[in-house]
Short mmCIF file of N, CA and C in Angstrom, two decimals:
data_model
loop_
_atom_site.label_atom_id
_atom_site.label_comp_id
_atom_site.label_asym_id
_atom_site.label_seq_id
_atom_site.Cartn_x
_atom_site.Cartn_y
_atom_site.Cartn_z
N VAL A 1 73.74 14.54 19.23
CA VAL A 1 72.90 14.26 18.63
C VAL A 1 71.57 14.55 18.93
N SER A 2 70.68 14.80 17.96
CA SER A 2 69.27 14.83 18.19
C SER A 2 68.37 13.49 17.82
N PRO A 3 67.27 13.03 18.67
CA PRO A 3 66.65 12.23 17.61
C PRO A 3 66.07 12.26 16.81
N ALA A 4 65.81 11.35 15.71
CA ALA A 4 65.12 11.57 14.61
C ALA A 4 63.43 11.99 14.49
N VAL A 5 63.46 12.89 14.40
CA VAL A 5 62.14 13.56 13.60
C VAL A 5 61.00 12.66 13.23
N LYS A 6 60.38 11.82 13.35
CA LYS A 6 59.36 11.16 12.56
C LYS A 6 57.74 11.74 12.10
N ALA A 7 57.89 11.62 11.12
CA ALA A 7 56.84 12.30 10.34
C ALA A 7 55.48 11.85 10.74
N PRO A 8 54.49 12.35 10.97
CA PRO A 8 53.45 11.69 11.44
C PRO A 8 52.40 10.72 10.47
N GLU A 9 51.83 9.77 10.90
CA GLU A 9 51.45 8.92 9.76
C GLU A 9 49.89 9.08 9.33
N LYS A 10 50.17 9.15 7.98
CA LYS A 10 49.02 9.71 7.36
C LYS A 10 47.74 8.18 7.15
N LYS A 11 46.80 8.78 7.55
CA LYS A 11 45.58 7.71 7.86
C LYS A 11 44.84 7.94 6.50
N PRO A 12 44.44 6.96 6.09
CA PRO A 12 43.38 6.95 4.90
C PRO A 12 42.27 7.80 5.30
N MET A 13 41.72 8.49 3.94
CA MET A 13 40.40 9.03 4.17
C MET A 13 39.16 8.29 4.56
N SER A 14 38.38 8.36 5.15
CA SER A 14 37.04 7.78 5.41
C SER A 14 36.12 8.41 4.86
N ALA A 15 35.24 7.52 4.26
CA ALA A 15 33.78 8.03 3.77
C ALA A 15 33.13 9.53 4.05
N GLN A 16 33.23 9.53 5.17
CA GLN A 16 32.99 10.65 6.13
C GLN A 16 33.80 12.16 5.55
N ASP A 17 34.91 11.44 5.45
CA ASP A 17 35.94 12.54 5.10
C ASP A 17 35.44 13.00 3.55
N TYR A 18 35.35 12.06 2.62
CA TYR A 18 35.56 12.72 1.36
C TYR A 18 33.89 13.19 1.01
N VAL A 19 32.74 12.49 1.69
CA VAL A 19 31.51 13.55 1.72
C VAL A 19 32.06 14.75 2.38
N LEU A 20 32.62 15.42 3.29
CA LEU A 20 32.80 16.51 3.77
C LEU A 20 33.56 17.69 2.58
N LEU A 21 34.68 16.42 1.82
CA LEU A 21 35.18 17.35 0.84
C LEU A 21 34.89 17.42 -0.44
N ILE A 22 33.65 16.76 -0.67
CA ILE A 22 32.92 17.30 -1.87
C ILE A 22 32.17 18.53 -1.35
N ALA A 23 31.15 18.22 0.03
CA ALA A 23 30.29 19.00 0.04
C ALA A 23 30.91 20.41 0.09
N ALA A 24 32.24 20.63 0.64
CA ALA A 24 32.97 21.92 0.69
C ALA A 24 33.08 22.75 -0.71
N GLY A 25 33.84 21.50 -1.31
CA GLY A 25 34.06 21.93 -2.92
C GLY A 25 32.74 22.45 -3.99
N GLY A 26 31.88 22.04 -3.47
CA GLY A 26 30.27 22.49 -3.75
C GLY A 26 30.02 23.73 -3.13
N ILE A 27 30.07 24.10 -2.27
CA ILE A 27 30.08 25.39 -1.56
C ILE A 27 30.61 26.19 -2.55
N ALA A 28 31.79 26.16 -2.49
CA ALA A 28 32.70 27.03 -3.01
C ALA A 28 32.29 27.39 -3.93
N ALA A 29 32.09 26.22 -5.27
CA ALA A 29 32.13 26.55 -6.48
C ALA A 29 30.68 27.29 -6.45
N ILE A 30 29.70 27.09 -5.70
CA ILE A 30 28.41 27.90 -5.40
C ILE A 30 28.44 29.29 -5.15
N LEU A 31 29.51 29.60 -4.17
CA LEU A 31 30.27 30.90 -3.91
C LEU A 31 30.87 31.69 -5.02
N ILE A 32 31.20 30.89 -5.40
CA ILE A 32 32.50 31.76 -6.80
C ILE A 32 31.40 32.18 -7.76
N TYR A 33 30.51 31.57 -7.85
CA TYR A 33 29.55 31.59 -9.29
C TYR A 33 28.40 32.53 -8.76
N ARG A 34 28.11 32.78 -7.33
CA ARG A 34 27.27 33.74 -7.18
C ARG A 34 28.54 35.51 -7.07
N ILE A 35 29.43 35.02 -6.75
CA ILE A 35 30.11 36.33 -6.66
C ILE A 35 30.59 36.86 -8.28
N PHE A 36 31.20 35.86 -8.76
CA PHE A 36 31.72 36.45 -9.96
C PHE A 36 30.25 36.38 -11.07
N GLY A 37 29.23 35.67 -10.93
CA GLY A 37 28.06 35.37 -11.96
C GLY A 37 27.29 37.14 -11.56
N LYS A 38 26.94 37.45 -10.64
CA LYS A 38 26.39 38.99 -10.35
C LYS A 38 27.38 39.74 -10.80
N ARG A 39 28.77 39.84 -10.32
CA ARG A 39 29.31 40.87 -11.10
C ARG A 39 29.33 40.97 -12.66
N ASN A 40 29.59 39.45 -13.12
CA ASN A 40 29.26 39.76 -14.59
C ASN A 40 27.99 40.64 -14.93
N SER A 41 27.02 40.08 -14.21
CA SER A 41 25.67 40.79 -14.47
C SER A 41 25.54 42.10 -14.72
N ILE A 42 26.09 42.58 -13.58
CA ILE A 42 26.12 43.98 -13.21
C ILE A 42 27.15 44.97 -13.96
N ASP A 43 27.95 44.20 -14.53
CA ASP A 43 29.41 44.43 -15.55
C ASP A 43 28.38 44.75 -16.96
N SER A 44 27.50 43.99 -17.29
CA SER A 44 26.79 43.47 -18.58
C SER A 44 25.95 45.01 -18.60
N LYS A 45 24.75 44.82 -17.23
CA LYS A 45 24.15 46.38 -17.20
C LYS A 45 24.79 47.42 -17.18
N LEU A 46 25.85 47.79 -16.46
CA LEU A 46 26.33 48.93 -16.95
C LEU A 46 26.90 49.19 -18.49
N TRP A 47 27.57 48.45 -19.05
CA TRP A 47 28.07 48.52 -20.39
C TRP A 47 27.19 48.99 -21.04
N LEU A 48 25.71 48.07 -20.73
CA LEU A 48 24.46 48.63 -21.40
C LEU A 48 23.62 49.81 -21.30
N LYS A 49 23.74 50.36 -20.10
CA LYS A 49 23.60 51.78 -19.86
C LYS A 49 24.51 52.59 -20.72
N ALA A 50 25.62 52.45 -20.42
CA ALA A 50 26.55 53.19 -20.87
C ALA A 50 26.44 53.08 -22.75
N LYS A 51 26.34 52.28 -23.39
CA LYS A 51 26.01 52.24 -24.92
C LYS A 51 25.05 52.85 -25.01
N TYR A 52 23.69 52.93 -24.11
CA TYR A 52 22.44 53.39 -24.45
C TYR A 52 22.62 54.84 -24.27
N ASP A 53 23.41 55.45 -23.23
CA ASP A 53 23.85 56.86 -23.03
C ASP A 53 24.53 57.46 -24.21
N LEU A 54 25.62 56.64 -25.00
CA LEU A 54 26.59 57.25 -25.95
C LEU A 54 25.02 56.91 -27.50
N VAL A 55 24.61 56.17 -27.48
CA VAL A 55 23.71 56.37 -28.53
C VAL A 55 22.47 57.54 -28.42
N ASN A 56 22.21 57.82 -27.02
CA ASN A 56 21.28 58.95 -27.02
C ASN A 56 22.28 59.94 -27.47
N LYS A 57 23.20 60.52 -26.78
CA LYS A 57 24.60 61.59 -27.16
C LYS A 57 24.79 61.51 -28.72
N LEU A 58 24.83 60.44 -29.27
CA LEU A 58 25.00 60.67 -30.99
C LEU A 58 23.92 61.17 -31.50
N GLY A 59 23.00 60.62 -31.23
CA GLY A 59 21.70 60.83 -31.55
C GLY A 59 21.28 62.46 -32.03
N TRP A 60 21.40 63.09 -30.66
CA TRP A 60 21.41 64.74 -30.21
C TRP A 60 22.50 65.20 -31.32
N GLU A 61 23.17 64.74 -31.43
CA GLU A 61 24.35 65.14 -32.41
C GLU A 61 24.57 65.34 -33.98
N GLY A 62 23.51 64.34 -33.94
CA GLY A 62 23.19 63.99 -35.27
C GLY A 62 24.20 62.42 -35.95
N ASP A 63 24.72 62.15 -35.52
CA ASP A 63 25.68 61.41 -36.53
C ASP A 63 25.22 59.96 -36.08
N PHE A 64 24.03 59.59 -37.16
CA PHE A 64 23.61 58.77 -37.16
C PHE A 64 24.42 57.39 -37.72
N LYS A 65 25.33 57.34 -38.41
CA LYS A 65 26.58 56.47 -39.05
C LYS A 65 26.74 55.50 -37.15
N GLU A 66 27.26 56.54 -36.62
CA GLU A 66 28.03 56.26 -35.27
C GLU A 66 26.93 55.47 -34.58
N VAL A 67 25.77 55.97 -34.62
CA VAL A 67 24.50 55.65 -33.82
C VAL A 67 24.14 53.82 -34.19
N GLU A 68 24.47 54.03 -35.68
CA GLU A 68 24.18 52.52 -36.04
C GLU A 68 25.01 51.49 -35.61
N LYS A 69 26.28 52.22 -35.82
CA LYS A 69 27.46 50.96 -35.16
C LYS A 69 27.48 50.80 -33.58
N GLN A 70 27.08 51.90 -33.03
CA GLN A 70 26.85 51.38 -31.47
C GLN A 70 25.77 50.61 -31.42
N LEU A 71 24.68 50.59 -32.34
CA LEU A 71 23.29 49.60 -31.70
C LEU A 71 23.94 48.55 -32.31
N VAL A 72 24.56 48.03 -33.52
CA VAL A 72 25.12 47.09 -33.56
C VAL A 72 25.53 46.34 -32.42
N ARG A 73 26.92 46.96 -32.04
CA ARG A 73 27.51 46.54 -31.37
C ARG A 73 26.45 45.87 -29.82
N ILE A 74 25.66 46.50 -29.54
CA ILE A 74 24.99 46.21 -28.96
C ILE A 74 24.45 45.15 -29.13
N LEU A 75 23.69 45.03 -30.68
CA LEU A 75 22.63 43.71 -30.73
C LEU A 75 23.89 42.62 -30.84
N ASP A 76 25.47 42.49 -31.68
CA ASP A 76 26.00 41.80 -31.54
C ASP A 76 26.15 41.09 -29.95
N LYS A 77 26.56 42.06 -28.72
CA LYS A 77 26.52 41.20 -27.75
C LYS A 77 25.04 40.78 -26.95
N PHE A 78 24.13 41.48 -27.31
CA PHE A 78 22.80 41.32 -26.77
C PHE A 78 21.71 40.89 -27.81
N PRO A 79 21.74 39.88 -28.50
CA PRO A 79 21.09 39.59 -29.65
C PRO A 79 19.23 40.01 -29.31
N GLN A 80 18.87 39.93 -28.29
CA GLN A 80 17.76 39.55 -27.58
C GLN A 80 17.42 41.24 -27.06
N GLU A 81 17.97 42.04 -27.41
CA GLU A 81 18.14 43.57 -26.89
C GLU A 81 16.66 43.92 -27.66
N LEU A 82 15.43 44.10 -27.18
CA LEU A 82 14.40 44.69 -28.18
C LEU A 82 14.81 46.11 -28.73
N GLU A 83 14.57 46.84 -27.26
CA GLU A 83 14.65 48.09 -27.35
C GLU A 83 15.79 48.98 -28.61
N ALA A 84 17.18 48.34 -28.61
CA ALA A 84 18.50 48.30 -29.46
C ALA A 84 17.57 48.08 -30.56
N ARG A 85 16.97 46.74 -30.95
CA ARG A 85 16.50 46.69 -32.50
C ARG A 85 15.63 47.61 -32.79
N PHE A 86 14.66 47.83 -32.23
CA PHE A 86 13.72 49.01 -32.46
C PHE A 86 14.26 50.26 -32.87
N ILE A 87 14.91 50.86 -32.02
CA ILE A 87 16.20 51.90 -32.37
C ILE A 87 16.61 51.98 -33.84
N LEU A 88 17.58 50.42 -33.80
CA LEU A 88 18.07 50.34 -34.85
C LEU A 88 17.08 50.42 -36.13
N ALA A 89 16.08 49.59 -35.98
CA ALA A 89 14.99 49.52 -37.47
C ALA A 89 15.00 50.78 -37.48
N ASN A 90 14.43 51.82 -36.90
CA ASN A 90 13.79 52.67 -37.19
C ASN A 90 14.50 53.92 -37.74
N LEU A 91 15.92 53.82 -37.02
CA LEU A 91 17.40 54.84 -37.63
C LEU A 91 17.40 54.31 -38.73
N LEU A 92 17.51 52.94 -39.59
CA LEU A 92 17.34 52.73 -40.61
C LEU A 92 16.48 52.84 -41.75
N TYR A 93 15.31 53.01 -41.54
CA TYR A 93 14.03 53.40 -41.81
C TYR A 93 14.25 55.39 -41.81
N ARG A 94 13.85 55.51 -40.80
CA ARG A 94 13.56 57.28 -41.17
C ARG A 94 15.23 58.44 -41.27
N LYS A 95 16.59 57.64 -40.81
CA LYS A 95 17.51 58.69 -41.01
C LYS A 95 18.03 58.21 -41.95
N LEU A 96 18.42 57.06 -42.34
CA LEU A 96 19.66 56.45 -43.04
C LEU A 96 19.01 55.75 -44.44
N LYS A 97 17.50 55.71 -44.33
CA LYS A 97 16.89 55.60 -45.73
C LYS A 97 17.19 54.39 -46.08
N GLN A 98 17.29 53.44 -45.32
CA GLN A 98 17.49 51.79 -45.93
C GLN A 98 16.17 51.28 -45.13
N PRO A 99 15.20 51.34 -46.36
CA PRO A 99 13.87 50.63 -46.19
C PRO A 99 14.14 49.12 -45.89
N LYS A 100 15.06 48.44 -46.80
CA LYS A 100 15.34 47.14 -46.70
C LYS A 100 15.60 46.43 -45.35
N ARG A 101 17.20 47.12 -45.41
CA ARG A 101 17.33 46.82 -43.75
C ARG A 101 16.63 47.03 -42.89
N SER A 102 15.96 47.90 -42.74
CA SER A 102 15.21 48.24 -41.55
C SER A 102 13.86 47.20 -41.55
N MET A 103 13.74 47.03 -42.80
CA MET A 103 12.50 45.87 -42.49
C MET A 103 12.82 44.62 -42.21
N VAL A 104 14.17 43.99 -42.47
CA VAL A 104 14.48 42.97 -41.67
C VAL A 104 14.71 43.27 -40.17
N GLU A 105 15.12 43.82 -39.80
CA GLU A 105 15.14 44.57 -38.49
C GLU A 105 13.94 44.56 -37.70
N PHE A 106 12.90 44.90 -38.20
CA PHE A 106 11.67 45.17 -37.45
C PHE A 106 10.97 43.52 -38.00
N GLU A 107 10.93 42.89 -38.64
CA GLU A 107 10.69 41.36 -38.57
C GLU A 107 11.61 40.49 -37.74
N THR A 108 12.54 40.75 -37.44
CA THR A 108 13.74 40.20 -36.32
C THR A 108 12.74 40.17 -35.08
N LEU A 109 12.97 42.01 -34.67
CA LEU A 109 12.32 42.57 -33.35
C LEU A 109 10.53 41.64 -33.29
N GLU A 110 10.00 41.70 -34.21
CA GLU A 110 8.59 40.82 -34.14
C GLU A 110 8.81 39.53 -33.92
N LYS A 111 9.98 38.69 -34.48
CA LYS A 111 9.69 37.02 -34.02
C LYS A 111 10.79 37.43 -32.49
N ASN A 112 11.25 38.00 -32.36
CA ASN A 112 11.66 37.98 -30.54
C ASN A 112 10.77 38.36 -29.86
N ILE A 113 10.07 39.57 -30.00
CA ILE A 113 8.81 39.75 -29.24
C ILE A 113 8.01 38.49 -28.78
N ASN A 114 7.31 37.75 -30.31
CA ASN A 114 6.56 36.77 -30.08
C ASN A 114 7.13 35.52 -29.39
N LYS A 115 8.58 35.10 -29.62
CA LYS A 115 9.06 34.41 -29.13
C LYS A 115 9.28 34.22 -27.12
N SER A 116 9.45 35.89 -27.07
CA SER A 116 9.83 35.92 -25.72
C SER A 116 8.31 36.08 -24.81
N GLY A 117 7.31 36.63 -25.62
CA GLY A 117 6.45 36.75 -25.03
C GLY A 117 6.07 37.89 -24.15
N VAL A 118 6.91 38.83 -24.64
CA VAL A 118 7.20 40.08 -23.46
C VAL A 118 6.08 41.14 -24.30
N ASP A 119 5.38 41.84 -23.50
CA ASP A 119 4.59 42.99 -23.60
C ASP A 119 5.24 43.99 -24.30
N PHE A 120 5.81 44.26 -25.50
CA PHE A 120 6.91 45.33 -25.96
C PHE A 120 5.64 46.66 -26.04
N LYS A 121 6.52 47.45 -25.12
CA LYS A 121 5.83 49.01 -25.25
C LYS A 121 5.80 49.86 -26.35
N ASN A 122 6.71 49.36 -27.83
CA ASN A 122 6.15 50.21 -28.48
C ASN A 122 5.61 49.23 -29.73
N LYS A 123 4.68 48.45 -29.39
CA LYS A 123 4.38 47.04 -30.20
C LYS A 123 3.55 48.07 -31.47
N ASP A 124 2.69 48.80 -30.88
CA ASP A 124 1.81 49.69 -31.69
C ASP A 124 2.80 50.55 -32.99
N LYS A 125 3.70 50.96 -32.63
CA LYS A 125 4.57 51.82 -33.05
C LYS A 125 5.48 50.73 -34.40
N LEU A 126 5.49 49.59 -33.95
CA LEU A 126 5.93 48.66 -34.28
C LEU A 126 5.33 48.08 -35.60
N LYS A 127 3.97 47.93 -35.16
CA LYS A 127 3.24 47.85 -36.63
C LYS A 127 2.93 48.70 -37.44
N GLN A 128 2.88 49.73 -37.14
CA GLN A 128 2.57 51.15 -37.87
C GLN A 128 3.77 51.33 -39.17
N ASN A 129 5.15 51.04 -38.45
CA ASN A 129 6.57 51.18 -39.11
C ASN A 129 6.24 50.17 -40.02
N MET A 130 6.23 48.89 -39.84
CA MET A 130 5.84 47.74 -40.92
C MET A 130 5.02 47.94 -41.73
N GLU A 131 3.60 48.32 -41.81
CA GLU A 131 2.72 48.54 -42.55
C GLU A 131 3.70 49.43 -43.55
N GLU A 132 4.00 50.74 -43.09
CA GLU A 132 4.28 52.15 -43.84
C GLU A 132 5.24 51.32 -44.97
N LEU A 133 6.39 50.42 -44.23
CA LEU A 133 7.54 49.61 -45.08
C LEU A 133 7.06 48.96 -45.95
N ARG A 134 5.92 47.91 -45.67
CA ARG A 134 5.62 47.15 -46.83
C ARG A 134 4.77 48.06 -47.86
N GLY A 135 4.32 49.07 -47.65
CA GLY A 135 3.96 49.91 -49.10
C GLY A 135 4.74 50.68 -49.74
N ILE A 136 5.89 50.65 -49.16
CA ILE A 136 7.19 51.52 -49.96
C ILE A 136 8.11 50.00 -50.31
N LEU A 137 8.23 48.93 -49.67
CA LEU A 137 8.60 47.96 -50.74
C LEU A 137 7.81 47.17 -51.73
N ARG A 138 6.96 47.17 -51.32
CA ARG A 138 6.15 46.71 -52.47
C ARG A 138 6.22 47.37 -53.87
N PRO A 139 6.24 46.68 -54.79
CA PRO A 139 6.30 47.26 -56.37
C PRO A 139 4.95 47.64 -56.84
N SER A 140 5.06 49.01 -57.25
CA SER A 140 3.83 49.50 -57.80
C SER A 140 3.69 48.81 -58.90
N ALA A 141 2.11 48.65 -59.26
CA ALA A 141 1.53 48.61 -60.70
C ALA A 141 2.58 49.13 -61.69
N ALA A 142 3.04 50.08 -61.70
CA ALA A 142 3.76 51.19 -62.54
C ALA A 142 5.01 50.51 -63.05
N ASP A 143 5.54 50.23 -61.67
CA ASP A 143 7.05 49.24 -61.88
C ASP A 143 7.05 47.94 -62.07
N SER A 144 5.75 47.32 -62.04
CA SER A 144 6.04 45.46 -62.96
C SER A 144 5.66 45.95 -64.19
N VAL A 145 4.79 47.16 -64.79
CA VAL A 145 4.59 47.66 -66.04
C VAL A 145 6.04 47.43 -67.18
N ALA A 146 6.90 48.33 -66.28
CA ALA A 146 8.12 49.10 -66.50
C ALA A 146 8.96 47.83 -66.54
N ALA A 147 9.36 47.02 -65.82
CA ALA A 147 9.72 45.87 -65.67
C ALA A 147 9.21 44.80 -66.65
N GLU A 148 8.18 44.54 -67.29
CA GLU A 148 7.68 43.82 -68.49
C GLU A 148 8.23 44.30 -69.73
N LYS A 149 8.21 45.46 -69.95
CA LYS A 149 8.04 46.17 -71.27
C LYS A 149 9.85 46.15 -71.09
N ALA A 150 10.54 46.46 -70.21
CA ALA A 150 12.37 45.96 -70.57
C ALA A 150 12.54 44.66 -70.71
N ASP A 151 11.66 43.60 -70.67
CA ASP A 151 12.13 42.56 -70.96
C ASP A 151 11.75 42.18 -72.40
#
């Protein structure tokens, strides 16, 4: 017959033990965030690069409706992506002949640029395109007269 083995007695945690436990938990949380946070950042950059590569390929193939879909996907995930919005606005204007939608995208782009304070490399082209579109979208005097006669 063997003697009964007693479980070691548990001592209550001291204040120092609590401090060490909290510090260890905090360090673990920071490490997890840094490892997985950077990974998400890298994954997002790779995803974005792949989408831009696809947009370029589709553009060269002349599949402009699919280019539009891919740019919208980029903007759904990254609404502040200036280059994607600029390309989409130009695509709508120049290739898909949708000046009103194009103007909305150009105006959104202009607001995003002003809000972010970024020195956007295509700012001159943006202004030129917006001026052209305003001329197209502004009703001419002949249109106004025709509308009045219809009433």
